[in-house]
Amino acid sequence: VLDEAIADLNAVIRPAFAVTDGTIGLEGNGPKSGFPRIAERVLCSSDPVALDTVQALCMGLDPGGIRHLSTCVERGVGTNDRARIDIRGLDPVASSVRFRPAKHNAVSLVENLLRQSLLKRLFFNTPVFALCLAGAKVYYRGWSALHAERCWRTALAHPYYGPTWRAAYEERFRPSA
């Protein structure tokens, strides 16, 4: 659903200028269970599809495999044609920081299976949905308990963001007595 929603949003609200702060990117299963990755990229464009295309190249990903980009292009929102994108500054392929693509985790896998099943209405249109949300919350809290401190350490190692976020880290992991 997200690919279509992104295309719908970009078709209705055409941004005049878009900026991506990729100083610290999120690798894998974001936004709730991904790992931060120092990438040191800030990109901008008047075409959000071209921007996402270049961002994918910077991450070592094939833009052709990113469904919201092709959906946007089909709707006439922007271009993902590398030959038509004027890239200034870095060569996104030569200077790419290879990211692992996202995969389904337990929550997204179950959600997708339920959305495609005959039981969709039972799970999403009844109070049973509250149980699904509680299960997702338990999963992500468990994931955070196992991985959050490691993620924070990566972000804190960044020369600019580290000092900025140190107080939030201290509050979360070093509560005062």
Short mmCIF file of N, CA and C in Angstrom, two decimals:
data_model
loop_
_atom_site.label_atom_id
_atom_site.label_comp_id
_atom_site.label_asym_id
_atom_site.label_seq_id
_atom_site.Cartn_x
_atom_site.Cartn_y
_atom_site.Cartn_z
N VAL A 1 0.82 -1.19 0.00
CA VAL A 1 0.00 0.00 0.00
C VAL A 1 0.86 1.25 0.00
N LEU A 2 2.04 1.18 0.63
CA LEU A 2 2.88 2.36 0.77
C LEU A 2 3.35 2.90 -0.59
N ASP A 3 3.68 2.02 -1.53
CA ASP A 3 4.15 2.48 -2.84
C ASP A 3 3.10 3.34 -3.53
N GLU A 4 1.84 2.90 -3.49
CA GLU A 4 0.76 3.66 -4.10
C GLU A 4 0.51 4.96 -3.33
N ALA A 5 0.60 4.90 -2.01
CA ALA A 5 0.37 6.10 -1.19
C ALA A 5 1.43 7.16 -1.49
N ILE A 6 2.67 6.76 -1.65
CA ILE A 6 3.74 7.72 -1.98
C ILE A 6 3.46 8.35 -3.34
N ALA A 7 3.06 7.52 -4.31
CA ALA A 7 2.75 8.05 -5.65
C ALA A 7 1.55 8.98 -5.59
N ASP A 8 0.51 8.62 -4.83
CA ASP A 8 -0.67 9.47 -4.70
C ASP A 8 -0.29 10.82 -4.09
N LEU A 9 0.47 10.77 -3.02
CA LEU A 9 0.86 12.00 -2.32
C LEU A 9 1.67 12.91 -3.25
N ASN A 10 2.61 12.34 -3.97
CA ASN A 10 3.45 13.15 -4.87
C ASN A 10 2.67 13.67 -6.07
N ALA A 11 1.60 12.97 -6.46
CA ALA A 11 0.78 13.44 -7.58
C ALA A 11 -0.10 14.62 -7.14
N VAL A 12 -0.54 14.61 -5.89
CA VAL A 12 -1.43 15.66 -5.39
C VAL A 12 -0.64 16.87 -4.89
N ILE A 13 0.41 16.62 -4.12
CA ILE A 13 1.21 17.70 -3.56
C ILE A 13 2.59 17.64 -4.21
N ARG A 14 2.74 18.36 -5.30
CA ARG A 14 4.00 18.34 -6.05
C ARG A 14 5.01 19.24 -5.37
N PRO A 15 6.03 18.65 -4.74
CA PRO A 15 7.02 19.50 -4.08
C PRO A 15 7.83 20.30 -5.10
N ALA A 16 8.08 21.55 -4.76
CA ALA A 16 8.92 22.40 -5.61
C ALA A 16 10.39 22.06 -5.40
N PHE A 17 10.71 21.56 -4.19
CA PHE A 17 12.09 21.25 -3.86
C PHE A 17 12.08 20.21 -2.75
N ALA A 18 12.88 19.17 -2.90
CA ALA A 18 12.94 18.10 -1.90
C ALA A 18 14.39 17.91 -1.46
N VAL A 19 14.58 17.63 -0.17
CA VAL A 19 15.90 17.43 0.40
C VAL A 19 15.91 16.10 1.15
N THR A 20 16.96 15.33 0.96
CA THR A 20 17.16 14.09 1.70
C THR A 20 18.43 14.23 2.53
N ASP A 21 18.27 14.11 3.84
CA ASP A 21 19.44 14.11 4.71
C ASP A 21 19.84 12.65 4.91
N GLY A 22 20.88 12.25 4.21
CA GLY A 22 21.40 10.90 4.32
C GLY A 22 22.71 10.87 5.08
N THR A 23 22.88 11.83 5.99
CA THR A 23 24.10 11.85 6.79
C THR A 23 24.22 10.54 7.55
N ILE A 24 23.12 10.17 8.20
CA ILE A 24 23.01 8.85 8.82
C ILE A 24 21.78 8.21 8.19
N GLY A 25 21.99 7.11 7.46
CA GLY A 25 20.89 6.41 6.83
C GLY A 25 20.42 5.25 7.69
N LEU A 26 19.32 4.66 7.30
CA LEU A 26 18.79 3.51 8.02
C LEU A 26 18.83 2.31 7.10
N GLU A 27 19.55 1.30 7.53
CA GLU A 27 19.76 0.11 6.71
C GLU A 27 18.86 -1.02 7.20
N GLY A 28 18.29 -1.74 6.26
CA GLY A 28 17.49 -2.91 6.62
C GLY A 28 16.06 -2.55 6.88
N ASN A 29 15.49 -3.12 7.93
CA ASN A 29 14.05 -3.06 8.17
C ASN A 29 13.63 -1.85 8.97
N GLY A 30 13.72 -0.69 8.36
CA GLY A 30 13.26 0.51 9.03
C GLY A 30 11.77 0.68 8.83
N PRO A 31 11.17 1.62 9.47
CA PRO A 31 11.81 2.60 10.32
C PRO A 31 11.94 2.16 11.78
N LYS A 32 11.33 1.02 12.14
CA LYS A 32 11.35 0.64 13.55
C LYS A 32 12.43 -0.36 13.91
N SER A 33 12.95 -1.10 12.95
CA SER A 33 13.95 -2.11 13.31
C SER A 33 15.08 -2.14 12.29
N GLY A 34 15.56 -0.97 11.92
CA GLY A 34 16.70 -0.87 11.04
C GLY A 34 17.93 -0.44 11.82
N PHE A 35 19.06 -0.50 11.17
CA PHE A 35 20.32 -0.13 11.82
C PHE A 35 20.90 1.12 11.16
N PRO A 36 21.35 2.09 11.95
CA PRO A 36 21.91 3.31 11.37
C PRO A 36 23.21 3.03 10.62
N ARG A 37 23.41 3.80 9.58
CA ARG A 37 24.60 3.65 8.75
C ARG A 37 25.10 5.04 8.39
N ILE A 38 26.34 5.34 8.70
CA ILE A 38 26.93 6.64 8.36
C ILE A 38 27.12 6.67 6.84
N ALA A 39 26.49 7.63 6.17
CA ALA A 39 26.58 7.72 4.71
C ALA A 39 27.09 9.07 4.23
N GLU A 40 26.93 10.12 5.05
CA GLU A 40 27.43 11.46 4.73
C GLU A 40 26.95 11.98 3.37
N ARG A 41 25.63 11.94 3.16
CA ARG A 41 25.05 12.45 1.93
C ARG A 41 23.90 13.39 2.26
N VAL A 42 23.85 14.52 1.59
CA VAL A 42 22.68 15.39 1.60
C VAL A 42 22.39 15.66 0.13
N LEU A 43 21.20 15.27 -0.31
CA LEU A 43 20.81 15.40 -1.71
C LEU A 43 19.60 16.31 -1.82
N CYS A 44 19.46 16.98 -2.97
CA CYS A 44 18.29 17.82 -3.19
C CYS A 44 17.94 17.81 -4.67
N SER A 45 16.65 18.06 -4.94
CA SER A 45 16.18 18.07 -6.32
C SER A 45 14.79 18.70 -6.38
N SER A 46 14.44 19.19 -7.55
CA SER A 46 13.07 19.66 -7.77
C SER A 46 12.18 18.49 -8.20
N ASP A 47 12.76 17.32 -8.41
CA ASP A 47 12.03 16.12 -8.80
C ASP A 47 12.23 15.05 -7.72
N PRO A 48 11.21 14.77 -6.91
CA PRO A 48 11.38 13.81 -5.82
C PRO A 48 11.67 12.39 -6.31
N VAL A 49 11.21 12.04 -7.49
CA VAL A 49 11.48 10.70 -8.03
C VAL A 49 12.96 10.60 -8.43
N ALA A 50 13.46 11.63 -9.08
CA ALA A 50 14.89 11.66 -9.42
C ALA A 50 15.73 11.63 -8.15
N LEU A 51 15.30 12.35 -7.14
CA LEU A 51 16.02 12.38 -5.86
C LEU A 51 16.10 10.97 -5.26
N ASP A 52 14.98 10.27 -5.19
CA ASP A 52 14.97 8.91 -4.65
C ASP A 52 15.78 7.95 -5.52
N THR A 53 15.78 8.19 -6.82
CA THR A 53 16.58 7.36 -7.74
C THR A 53 18.07 7.51 -7.44
N VAL A 54 18.52 8.75 -7.31
CA VAL A 54 19.94 9.00 -7.00
C VAL A 54 20.27 8.47 -5.61
N GLN A 55 19.34 8.64 -4.65
CA GLN A 55 19.56 8.11 -3.30
C GLN A 55 19.75 6.60 -3.34
N ALA A 56 18.94 5.91 -4.13
CA ALA A 56 19.08 4.46 -4.25
C ALA A 56 20.45 4.10 -4.81
N LEU A 57 20.89 4.82 -5.82
CA LEU A 57 22.21 4.57 -6.40
C LEU A 57 23.31 4.80 -5.36
N CYS A 58 23.16 5.86 -4.55
CA CYS A 58 24.13 6.14 -3.50
C CYS A 58 24.18 5.02 -2.46
N MET A 59 23.06 4.31 -2.31
CA MET A 59 22.98 3.21 -1.33
C MET A 59 23.37 1.87 -1.96
N GLY A 60 23.76 1.90 -3.24
CA GLY A 60 24.12 0.65 -3.92
C GLY A 60 22.92 -0.20 -4.27
N LEU A 61 21.73 0.41 -4.32
CA LEU A 61 20.51 -0.32 -4.64
C LEU A 61 20.09 -0.03 -6.08
N ASP A 62 19.39 -0.97 -6.69
CA ASP A 62 18.89 -0.80 -8.05
C ASP A 62 17.58 -0.03 -8.01
N PRO A 63 17.53 1.20 -8.53
CA PRO A 63 16.28 1.96 -8.51
C PRO A 63 15.14 1.25 -9.22
N GLY A 64 15.46 0.41 -10.19
CA GLY A 64 14.43 -0.34 -10.92
C GLY A 64 13.67 -1.31 -10.04
N GLY A 65 14.25 -1.69 -8.92
CA GLY A 65 13.59 -2.62 -8.01
C GLY A 65 12.82 -1.93 -6.90
N ILE A 66 12.71 -0.61 -6.96
CA ILE A 66 12.00 0.15 -5.93
C ILE A 66 10.66 0.56 -6.52
N ARG A 67 9.61 -0.09 -6.03
CA ARG A 67 8.30 0.00 -6.66
C ARG A 67 7.69 1.40 -6.64
N HIS A 68 7.90 2.17 -5.57
CA HIS A 68 7.25 3.49 -5.58
C HIS A 68 7.82 4.40 -6.67
N LEU A 69 9.07 4.16 -7.07
CA LEU A 69 9.66 4.98 -8.13
C LEU A 69 8.98 4.69 -9.47
N SER A 70 8.82 3.42 -9.80
CA SER A 70 8.15 3.09 -11.07
C SER A 70 6.68 3.49 -11.04
N THR A 71 6.02 3.38 -9.88
CA THR A 71 4.62 3.80 -9.76
C THR A 71 4.50 5.30 -10.00
N CYS A 72 5.41 6.08 -9.43
CA CYS A 72 5.40 7.53 -9.65
C CYS A 72 5.63 7.86 -11.12
N VAL A 73 6.58 7.20 -11.75
CA VAL A 73 6.87 7.46 -13.16
C VAL A 73 5.65 7.12 -14.02
N GLU A 74 4.99 6.00 -13.73
CA GLU A 74 3.78 5.61 -14.48
C GLU A 74 2.70 6.68 -14.38
N ARG A 75 2.65 7.39 -13.27
CA ARG A 75 1.64 8.43 -13.05
C ARG A 75 2.12 9.81 -13.51
N GLY A 76 3.31 9.87 -14.09
CA GLY A 76 3.82 11.13 -14.61
C GLY A 76 4.32 12.10 -13.56
N VAL A 77 4.71 11.57 -12.39
CA VAL A 77 5.14 12.43 -11.29
C VAL A 77 6.59 12.89 -11.44
N GLY A 78 7.46 12.07 -12.00
CA GLY A 78 8.87 12.43 -12.12
C GLY A 78 9.58 11.43 -13.00
N THR A 79 10.92 11.45 -12.94
CA THR A 79 11.69 10.52 -13.77
C THR A 79 12.65 9.69 -12.93
N ASN A 80 12.81 8.45 -13.34
CA ASN A 80 13.84 7.59 -12.76
C ASN A 80 14.83 7.17 -13.85
N ASP A 81 14.79 7.89 -14.97
CA ASP A 81 15.69 7.63 -16.09
C ASP A 81 17.01 8.33 -15.84
N ARG A 82 18.02 7.54 -15.54
CA ARG A 82 19.34 8.09 -15.17
C ARG A 82 19.88 9.04 -16.23
N ALA A 83 19.58 8.78 -17.50
CA ALA A 83 20.08 9.63 -18.58
C ALA A 83 19.45 11.02 -18.54
N ARG A 84 18.27 11.14 -17.92
CA ARG A 84 17.58 12.43 -17.86
C ARG A 84 17.81 13.17 -16.54
N ILE A 85 18.56 12.57 -15.63
CA ILE A 85 18.81 13.19 -14.33
C ILE A 85 20.18 13.86 -14.35
N ASP A 86 20.20 15.16 -14.10
CA ASP A 86 21.45 15.93 -14.07
C ASP A 86 22.01 15.84 -12.65
N ILE A 87 23.06 15.03 -12.48
CA ILE A 87 23.67 14.83 -11.16
C ILE A 87 24.90 15.73 -11.07
N ARG A 88 24.93 16.55 -10.04
CA ARG A 88 26.07 17.44 -9.82
C ARG A 88 26.72 17.09 -8.50
N GLY A 89 28.01 17.13 -8.48
CA GLY A 89 28.74 16.82 -7.25
C GLY A 89 29.33 15.42 -7.32
N LEU A 90 28.78 14.51 -6.56
CA LEU A 90 29.35 13.18 -6.48
C LEU A 90 28.83 12.25 -7.56
N ASP A 91 29.60 11.23 -7.84
CA ASP A 91 29.15 10.13 -8.69
C ASP A 91 28.49 9.13 -7.76
N PRO A 92 27.16 8.98 -7.83
CA PRO A 92 26.47 8.14 -6.84
C PRO A 92 26.86 6.67 -6.88
N VAL A 93 27.28 6.18 -8.03
CA VAL A 93 27.66 4.77 -8.12
C VAL A 93 29.07 4.56 -7.60
N ALA A 94 30.00 5.42 -8.04
CA ALA A 94 31.40 5.27 -7.62
C ALA A 94 31.58 5.53 -6.13
N SER A 95 30.75 6.39 -5.57
CA SER A 95 30.92 6.73 -4.16
C SER A 95 29.81 6.14 -3.29
N SER A 96 29.18 5.07 -3.77
CA SER A 96 28.06 4.52 -3.01
C SER A 96 28.52 3.87 -1.71
N VAL A 97 27.64 3.94 -0.73
CA VAL A 97 27.82 3.26 0.55
C VAL A 97 26.82 2.11 0.50
N ARG A 98 27.30 0.90 0.33
CA ARG A 98 26.40 -0.24 0.11
C ARG A 98 25.51 -0.53 1.32
N PHE A 99 24.21 -0.48 1.09
CA PHE A 99 23.22 -0.78 2.11
C PHE A 99 22.59 -2.14 1.82
N ARG A 100 22.25 -2.86 2.87
CA ARG A 100 21.46 -4.08 2.70
C ARG A 100 20.01 -3.65 2.50
N PRO A 101 19.32 -4.23 1.52
CA PRO A 101 17.91 -3.86 1.34
C PRO A 101 17.05 -4.43 2.46
N ALA A 102 15.88 -3.83 2.63
CA ALA A 102 14.94 -4.29 3.65
C ALA A 102 14.37 -5.65 3.28
N LYS A 103 14.07 -6.42 4.30
CA LYS A 103 13.36 -7.69 4.15
C LYS A 103 12.19 -7.64 5.12
N HIS A 104 11.28 -8.57 4.97
CA HIS A 104 10.18 -8.63 5.92
C HIS A 104 10.68 -9.11 7.27
N ASN A 105 10.22 -8.46 8.33
CA ASN A 105 10.42 -9.00 9.66
C ASN A 105 9.12 -9.70 10.03
N ALA A 106 9.03 -10.22 11.23
CA ALA A 106 7.85 -10.99 11.62
C ALA A 106 6.57 -10.16 11.51
N VAL A 107 6.62 -8.90 11.93
CA VAL A 107 5.43 -8.05 11.92
C VAL A 107 4.97 -7.77 10.49
N SER A 108 5.88 -7.32 9.63
CA SER A 108 5.47 -6.97 8.27
C SER A 108 5.06 -8.21 7.47
N LEU A 109 5.69 -9.34 7.73
CA LEU A 109 5.32 -10.57 7.03
C LEU A 109 3.89 -10.98 7.39
N VAL A 110 3.58 -10.99 8.69
CA VAL A 110 2.23 -11.36 9.12
C VAL A 110 1.21 -10.34 8.59
N GLU A 111 1.53 -9.06 8.67
CA GLU A 111 0.60 -8.04 8.18
C GLU A 111 0.31 -8.23 6.69
N ASN A 112 1.34 -8.42 5.88
CA ASN A 112 1.12 -8.61 4.44
C ASN A 112 0.31 -9.86 4.15
N LEU A 113 0.60 -10.94 4.86
CA LEU A 113 -0.18 -12.17 4.65
C LEU A 113 -1.65 -11.94 5.01
N LEU A 114 -1.90 -11.26 6.11
CA LEU A 114 -3.29 -11.00 6.52
C LEU A 114 -4.01 -10.07 5.54
N ARG A 115 -3.30 -9.06 5.04
CA ARG A 115 -3.93 -8.11 4.10
C ARG A 115 -4.32 -8.79 2.79
N GLN A 116 -3.63 -9.88 2.43
CA GLN A 116 -3.92 -10.58 1.18
C GLN A 116 -4.85 -11.77 1.38
N SER A 117 -5.27 -12.02 2.60
CA SER A 117 -6.08 -13.20 2.87
C SER A 117 -7.56 -12.85 2.91
N LEU A 118 -8.38 -13.89 2.94
CA LEU A 118 -9.82 -13.71 3.07
C LEU A 118 -10.19 -13.23 4.47
N LEU A 119 -9.26 -13.33 5.40
CA LEU A 119 -9.49 -12.91 6.78
C LEU A 119 -9.18 -11.43 7.01
N LYS A 120 -8.87 -10.71 5.95
CA LYS A 120 -8.46 -9.31 6.05
C LYS A 120 -9.44 -8.49 6.90
N ARG A 121 -10.72 -8.58 6.60
CA ARG A 121 -11.71 -7.78 7.33
C ARG A 121 -11.76 -8.15 8.81
N LEU A 122 -11.58 -9.42 9.13
CA LEU A 122 -11.60 -9.85 10.53
C LEU A 122 -10.47 -9.19 11.31
N PHE A 123 -9.30 -9.14 10.71
CA PHE A 123 -8.13 -8.63 11.44
C PHE A 123 -8.02 -7.11 11.42
N PHE A 124 -8.49 -6.46 10.37
CA PHE A 124 -8.29 -5.03 10.27
C PHE A 124 -9.54 -4.19 10.53
N ASN A 125 -10.70 -4.81 10.56
CA ASN A 125 -11.94 -4.05 10.74
C ASN A 125 -12.72 -4.45 11.99
N THR A 126 -12.05 -5.11 12.92
CA THR A 126 -12.71 -5.53 14.16
C THR A 126 -11.77 -5.26 15.34
N PRO A 127 -12.25 -5.47 16.55
CA PRO A 127 -11.36 -5.30 17.72
C PRO A 127 -10.16 -6.25 17.74
N VAL A 128 -10.16 -7.26 16.88
CA VAL A 128 -9.00 -8.16 16.80
C VAL A 128 -7.76 -7.36 16.40
N PHE A 129 -7.97 -6.24 15.69
CA PHE A 129 -6.85 -5.41 15.26
C PHE A 129 -6.04 -4.91 16.45
N ALA A 130 -6.71 -4.63 17.56
CA ALA A 130 -5.99 -4.18 18.77
C ALA A 130 -5.01 -5.24 19.24
N LEU A 131 -5.37 -6.51 19.11
CA LEU A 131 -4.44 -7.60 19.47
C LEU A 131 -3.24 -7.62 18.53
N CYS A 132 -3.50 -7.39 17.25
CA CYS A 132 -2.40 -7.33 16.28
C CYS A 132 -1.44 -6.20 16.62
N LEU A 133 -1.98 -5.04 16.97
CA LEU A 133 -1.15 -3.90 17.34
C LEU A 133 -0.35 -4.19 18.61
N ALA A 134 -0.97 -4.86 19.57
CA ALA A 134 -0.26 -5.22 20.80
C ALA A 134 0.89 -6.18 20.49
N GLY A 135 0.65 -7.14 19.60
CA GLY A 135 1.72 -8.06 19.20
C GLY A 135 2.87 -7.35 18.52
N ALA A 136 2.55 -6.39 17.65
CA ALA A 136 3.60 -5.62 16.97
C ALA A 136 4.39 -4.81 17.99
N LYS A 137 3.70 -4.22 18.96
CA LYS A 137 4.37 -3.43 19.98
C LYS A 137 5.34 -4.29 20.79
N VAL A 138 4.91 -5.49 21.15
CA VAL A 138 5.78 -6.41 21.89
C VAL A 138 7.01 -6.76 21.06
N TYR A 139 6.80 -7.06 19.77
CA TYR A 139 7.92 -7.40 18.89
C TYR A 139 8.94 -6.25 18.85
N TYR A 140 8.47 -5.03 18.59
CA TYR A 140 9.39 -3.91 18.45
C TYR A 140 10.06 -3.52 19.77
N ARG A 141 9.36 -3.69 20.86
CA ARG A 141 10.01 -3.43 22.16
C ARG A 141 11.11 -4.45 22.42
N GLY A 142 10.85 -5.69 22.06
CA GLY A 142 11.89 -6.73 22.20
C GLY A 142 13.08 -6.43 21.30
N TRP A 143 12.79 -6.03 20.06
CA TRP A 143 13.88 -5.69 19.13
C TRP A 143 14.70 -4.54 19.71
N SER A 144 14.03 -3.53 20.24
CA SER A 144 14.73 -2.38 20.82
C SER A 144 15.59 -2.79 22.00
N ALA A 145 15.05 -3.67 22.84
CA ALA A 145 15.82 -4.13 24.01
C ALA A 145 17.12 -4.80 23.57
N LEU A 146 17.09 -5.50 22.44
CA LEU A 146 18.27 -6.20 21.96
C LEU A 146 19.24 -5.31 21.18
N HIS A 147 18.72 -4.30 20.47
CA HIS A 147 19.56 -3.59 19.49
C HIS A 147 19.68 -2.08 19.66
N ALA A 148 18.81 -1.46 20.45
CA ALA A 148 18.78 0.01 20.48
C ALA A 148 20.10 0.63 20.93
N GLU A 149 20.72 0.08 21.94
CA GLU A 149 21.95 0.70 22.42
C GLU A 149 23.04 0.67 21.36
N ARG A 150 23.14 -0.42 20.60
CA ARG A 150 24.11 -0.50 19.51
C ARG A 150 23.82 0.57 18.44
N CYS A 151 22.54 0.77 18.14
CA CYS A 151 22.16 1.80 17.16
C CYS A 151 22.54 3.19 17.65
N TRP A 152 22.27 3.45 18.93
CA TRP A 152 22.64 4.74 19.50
C TRP A 152 24.15 4.96 19.41
N ARG A 153 24.92 3.94 19.69
CA ARG A 153 26.39 4.09 19.66
C ARG A 153 26.88 4.48 18.26
N THR A 154 26.26 3.92 17.22
CA THR A 154 26.62 4.28 15.85
C THR A 154 26.35 5.76 15.61
N ALA A 155 25.16 6.21 16.01
CA ALA A 155 24.79 7.61 15.81
C ALA A 155 25.68 8.54 16.64
N LEU A 156 26.00 8.14 17.85
CA LEU A 156 26.83 8.98 18.72
C LEU A 156 28.27 9.09 18.22
N ALA A 157 28.70 8.17 17.38
CA ALA A 157 30.05 8.23 16.83
C ALA A 157 30.17 9.30 15.74
N HIS A 158 29.05 9.79 15.24
CA HIS A 158 29.09 10.80 14.20
C HIS A 158 29.57 12.13 14.80
N PRO A 159 30.52 12.80 14.13
CA PRO A 159 31.09 14.02 14.72
C PRO A 159 30.09 15.17 14.90
N TYR A 160 29.06 15.27 14.07
CA TYR A 160 28.09 16.35 14.21
C TYR A 160 26.89 15.90 15.05
N TYR A 161 26.28 14.78 14.69
CA TYR A 161 25.07 14.35 15.37
C TYR A 161 25.35 13.77 16.75
N GLY A 162 26.48 13.16 16.94
CA GLY A 162 26.79 12.56 18.23
C GLY A 162 26.63 13.51 19.40
N PRO A 163 27.32 14.65 19.38
CA PRO A 163 27.16 15.60 20.49
C PRO A 163 25.73 16.13 20.61
N THR A 164 25.04 16.29 19.49
CA THR A 164 23.67 16.80 19.50
C THR A 164 22.73 15.82 20.20
N TRP A 165 22.93 14.52 19.99
CA TRP A 165 22.02 13.51 20.52
C TRP A 165 22.47 12.91 21.84
N ARG A 166 23.62 13.32 22.34
CA ARG A 166 24.15 12.70 23.56
C ARG A 166 23.19 12.82 24.75
N ALA A 167 22.54 13.96 24.91
CA ALA A 167 21.62 14.14 26.04
C ALA A 167 20.45 13.15 25.97
N ALA A 168 19.91 12.95 24.77
CA ALA A 168 18.81 11.98 24.62
C ALA A 168 19.29 10.57 24.93
N TYR A 169 20.51 10.25 24.53
CA TYR A 169 21.07 8.93 24.82
C TYR A 169 21.24 8.74 26.32
N GLU A 170 21.80 9.74 26.97
CA GLU A 170 22.04 9.65 28.40
C GLU A 170 20.71 9.48 29.16
N GLU A 171 19.70 10.19 28.72
CA GLU A 171 18.39 10.09 29.38
C GLU A 171 17.80 8.69 29.20
N ARG A 172 17.99 8.09 28.03
CA ARG A 172 17.41 6.78 27.72
C ARG A 172 18.15 5.64 28.38
N PHE A 173 19.47 5.67 28.33
CA PHE A 173 20.27 4.53 28.78
C PHE A 173 21.01 4.75 30.09
N ARG A 174 21.10 5.97 30.54
CA ARG A 174 21.81 6.26 31.79
C ARG A 174 20.92 7.11 32.69
N PRO A 175 19.74 6.58 33.08
CA PRO A 175 18.84 7.40 33.91
C PRO A 175 19.51 7.78 35.23
N SER A 176 19.22 9.00 35.66
CA SER A 176 19.80 9.47 36.93
C SER A 176 19.10 8.77 38.10
N ALA A 177 19.80 8.64 39.21
CA ALA A 177 19.26 7.92 40.36
C ALA A 177 18.23 8.70 41.11
#
